[in-house]
Amino acid sequence: MTARSVEDHARHVAALLAALHTRSAEDIPLGDALGRVLAADVHSPVDLPLFRNSQMDGYAVDAASITAVPAFLPVRGVIAAGPVTPATHVPGTAYRIMTGAPIPDGADAVVPVEDTETADGEVRIVRTREAGEFVRERGSDVQTGTLLLAAGHILAARHIAVLAAVGLQRVPVRPRPRVAVITTGAELVDAGSTPRPGEIFDSNGIALASSVRANGAEVVSITRSGDDTAEFRTLLAEATTTADLVLTSGGVSMGDFEVVRDTLTPLGAEFGHVAMQPGGPQGTAVVDGVPVLNFPGNPVSTLVSFEVFARPEIRRAGGLPPTEPEELPLAAAITSIPGKRQFLRARRTDAGVELVSGPGSHLVAAMAWADVLVDVPANLTTLDAGQLVKVIPL
Ligand code: AMP
Ligand code: MG
């Protein structure tokens, strides 16, 4: 790979990840469906309500037989919510009925209990009623065949509620891309241990995994290799058994111990420079038929590489909408290096977007304080205060 533009590399990555988009829908239990993307239109298999029922605790009556008030109607029994043999209404009488209980055949209104008095097996009704009052008709919410939810919905609690209400146990959803993360570097240790001189905490593993999950994909493994090609190759072989995509960090630039580059070059991987900052050194490979994106190790480079190259494809594969760039004014003038597209860490303020730090790609705290990346085209070197710039929300 010779020096490439960001656009060219993004196209190359998109082509490499084409297989992510061909996996078929899966049917999963409704209880696991929160946040998943509906893969097909869902039509109701039933009417809702399932049967005509009472909206109130009260008395089921036929409105026509209450002509003069107060009326005294004999109470023939009590109908609770729950499995019952349907009752039959006798004109001029009433059933005591609970919310959600089936209305007796022939009754057409419910008198709320608050509007009644009962004594000696009779209910006293103080005003006339209209047919339909406090009756929930079968199918008044949805009818069999009604389109409940169209494909593409990201399932939230309210969507799951209606699918449960119509009795669905399973739901077709878009498959989530399965992503493995491998970090590399002899200097890396886990949080919880005390770094010896020269060692640092591994932040890219958890950061990349979180980025993957934040974009609707599944993390199948997070592993770490030292700068040893055999160790890295073994982890990669394991990762490709379960993953649709492997992301690696570190070991891709021009130093002496570039474990990713050294391992993958003989396997036909491409390494080179993308005209961007941060994130210049990039690699791509296909190992055991699985695409592998090799990001540089600096924490900001890794995250920006993910945002620019992996996020759009992972979201599209999972059926999620793209993260749309916005246009915002700059709070202050900035300069940018010529020939490279820059992704500057910045935050929104009332005065416009404001850079949070210098360009160093090790400045991981500044990345945390940013809420947007200012996307400066490769050909621009100075931008004025107030000028509109493209920003990518983080
Ligand atoms: P590399 O791309 O391997 O040359 O790493 C570039 C810089 O990023 C070095 O300062 C590494 O120590 C640092 N780095 C690499 N991997 C990680 C990681 N997983 N977590 C934090 N820093 C890292
Ligand atoms: Mg390294």
mmCIF file with all atom_site columns, C-alpha atoms in Angstrom, residues 184 225-237 251 257-269 271 285 287 294:
data_model
loop_
_atom_site.group_PDB
_atom_site.id
_atom_site.type_symbol
_atom_site.label_atom_id
_atom_site.label_alt_id
_atom_site.label_comp_id
_atom_site.label_asym_id
_atom_site.label_entity_id
_atom_site.label_seq_id
_atom_site.pdbx_PDB_ins_code
_atom_site.Cartn_x
_atom_site.Cartn_y
_atom_site.Cartn_z
_atom_site.occupancy
_atom_site.B_iso_or_equiv
_atom_site.pdbx_formal_charge
_atom_site.auth_seq_id
_atom_site.auth_comp_id
_atom_site.auth_asym_id
_atom_site.auth_atom_id
_atom_site.pdbx_PDB_model_num
ATOM 1  C CA . THR A 1 184 ? 0.052  -5.708  20.881 1.00 0.00 ? 184 THR A CA 1
ATOM 2  C CA . SER A 1 225 ? 0.151  -10.184 22.500 1.00 0.00 ? 225 SER A CA 1
ATOM 3  C CA . GLY A 1 226 ? 3.673  -9.122  23.304 1.00 0.00 ? 226 GLY A CA 1
ATOM 4  C CA . ASP A 1 227 ? 5.941  -8.179  20.417 1.00 0.00 ? 227 ASP A CA 1
ATOM 5  C CA . ASP A 1 228 ? 6.378  -11.810 19.486 1.00 0.00 ? 228 ASP A CA 1
ATOM 6  C CA . THR A 1 229 ? 5.209  -12.934 16.059 1.00 0.00 ? 229 THR A CA 1
ATOM 7  C CA . ALA A 1 230 ? 4.412  -16.526 17.087 1.00 0.00 ? 230 ALA A CA 1
ATOM 8  C CA . GLU A 1 231 ? 2.292  -15.325 20.008 1.00 0.00 ? 231 GLU A CA 1
ATOM 9  C CA . PHE A 1 232 ? 0.459  -12.801 17.852 1.00 0.00 ? 232 PHE A CA 1
ATOM 10 C CA . ARG A 1 233 ? -0.106 -15.355 15.086 1.00 0.00 ? 233 ARG A CA 1
ATOM 11 C CA . THR A 1 234 ? -1.614 -17.800 17.615 1.00 0.00 ? 234 THR A CA 1
ATOM 12 C CA . LEU A 1 235 ? -4.000 -15.172 18.996 1.00 0.00 ? 235 LEU A CA 1
ATOM 13 C CA . LEU A 1 236 ? -4.987 -14.181 15.485 1.00 0.00 ? 236 LEU A CA 1
ATOM 14 C CA . ALA A 1 237 ? -5.712 -17.791 14.537 1.00 0.00 ? 237 ALA A CA 1
ATOM 15 C CA . GLY A 1 251 ? 2.933  -2.785  15.722 1.00 0.00 ? 251 GLY A CA 1
ATOM 16 C CA . PHE A 1 257 ? 9.561  -4.545  16.754 1.00 0.00 ? 257 PHE A CA 1
ATOM 17 C CA . GLU A 1 258 ? 6.434  -4.148  14.655 1.00 0.00 ? 258 GLU A CA 1
ATOM 18 C CA . VAL A 1 259 ? 4.808  -7.427  15.502 1.00 0.00 ? 259 VAL A CA 1
ATOM 19 C CA . VAL A 1 260 ? 1.672  -6.949  13.431 1.00 0.00 ? 260 VAL A CA 1
ATOM 20 C CA . ARG A 1 261 ? 3.509  -5.830  10.344 1.00 0.00 ? 261 ARG A CA 1
ATOM 21 C CA . ASP A 1 262 ? 6.157  -8.566  10.716 1.00 0.00 ? 262 ASP A CA 1
ATOM 22 C CA . THR A 1 263 ? 3.572  -11.310 11.170 1.00 0.00 ? 263 THR A CA 1
ATOM 23 C CA . LEU A 1 264 ? 1.150  -10.259 8.496  1.00 0.00 ? 264 LEU A CA 1
ATOM 24 C CA . THR A 1 265 ? 3.389  -9.033  5.688  1.00 0.00 ? 265 THR A CA 1
ATOM 25 C CA . PRO A 1 266 ? 4.325  -12.615 4.705  1.00 0.00 ? 266 PRO A CA 1
ATOM 26 C CA . LEU A 1 267 ? 0.594  -13.417 4.683  1.00 0.00 ? 267 LEU A CA 1
ATOM 27 C CA . GLY A 1 268 ? -0.060 -10.784 2.042  1.00 0.00 ? 268 GLY A CA 1
ATOM 28 C CA . ALA A 1 269 ? -1.176 -7.933  4.291  1.00 0.00 ? 269 ALA A CA 1
ATOM 29 C CA . PHE A 1 271 ? 0.816  -1.775  5.272  1.00 0.00 ? 271 PHE A CA 1
ATOM 30 C CA . ALA A 1 285 ? -5.162 -8.185  5.908  1.00 0.00 ? 285 ALA A CA 1
ATOM 31 C CA . VAL A 1 287 ? -6.415 -14.076 7.624  1.00 0.00 ? 287 VAL A CA 1
ATOM 32 C CA . ASN A 1 294 ? -4.499 -3.029  11.836 1.00 0.00 ? 294 ASN A CA 1
#
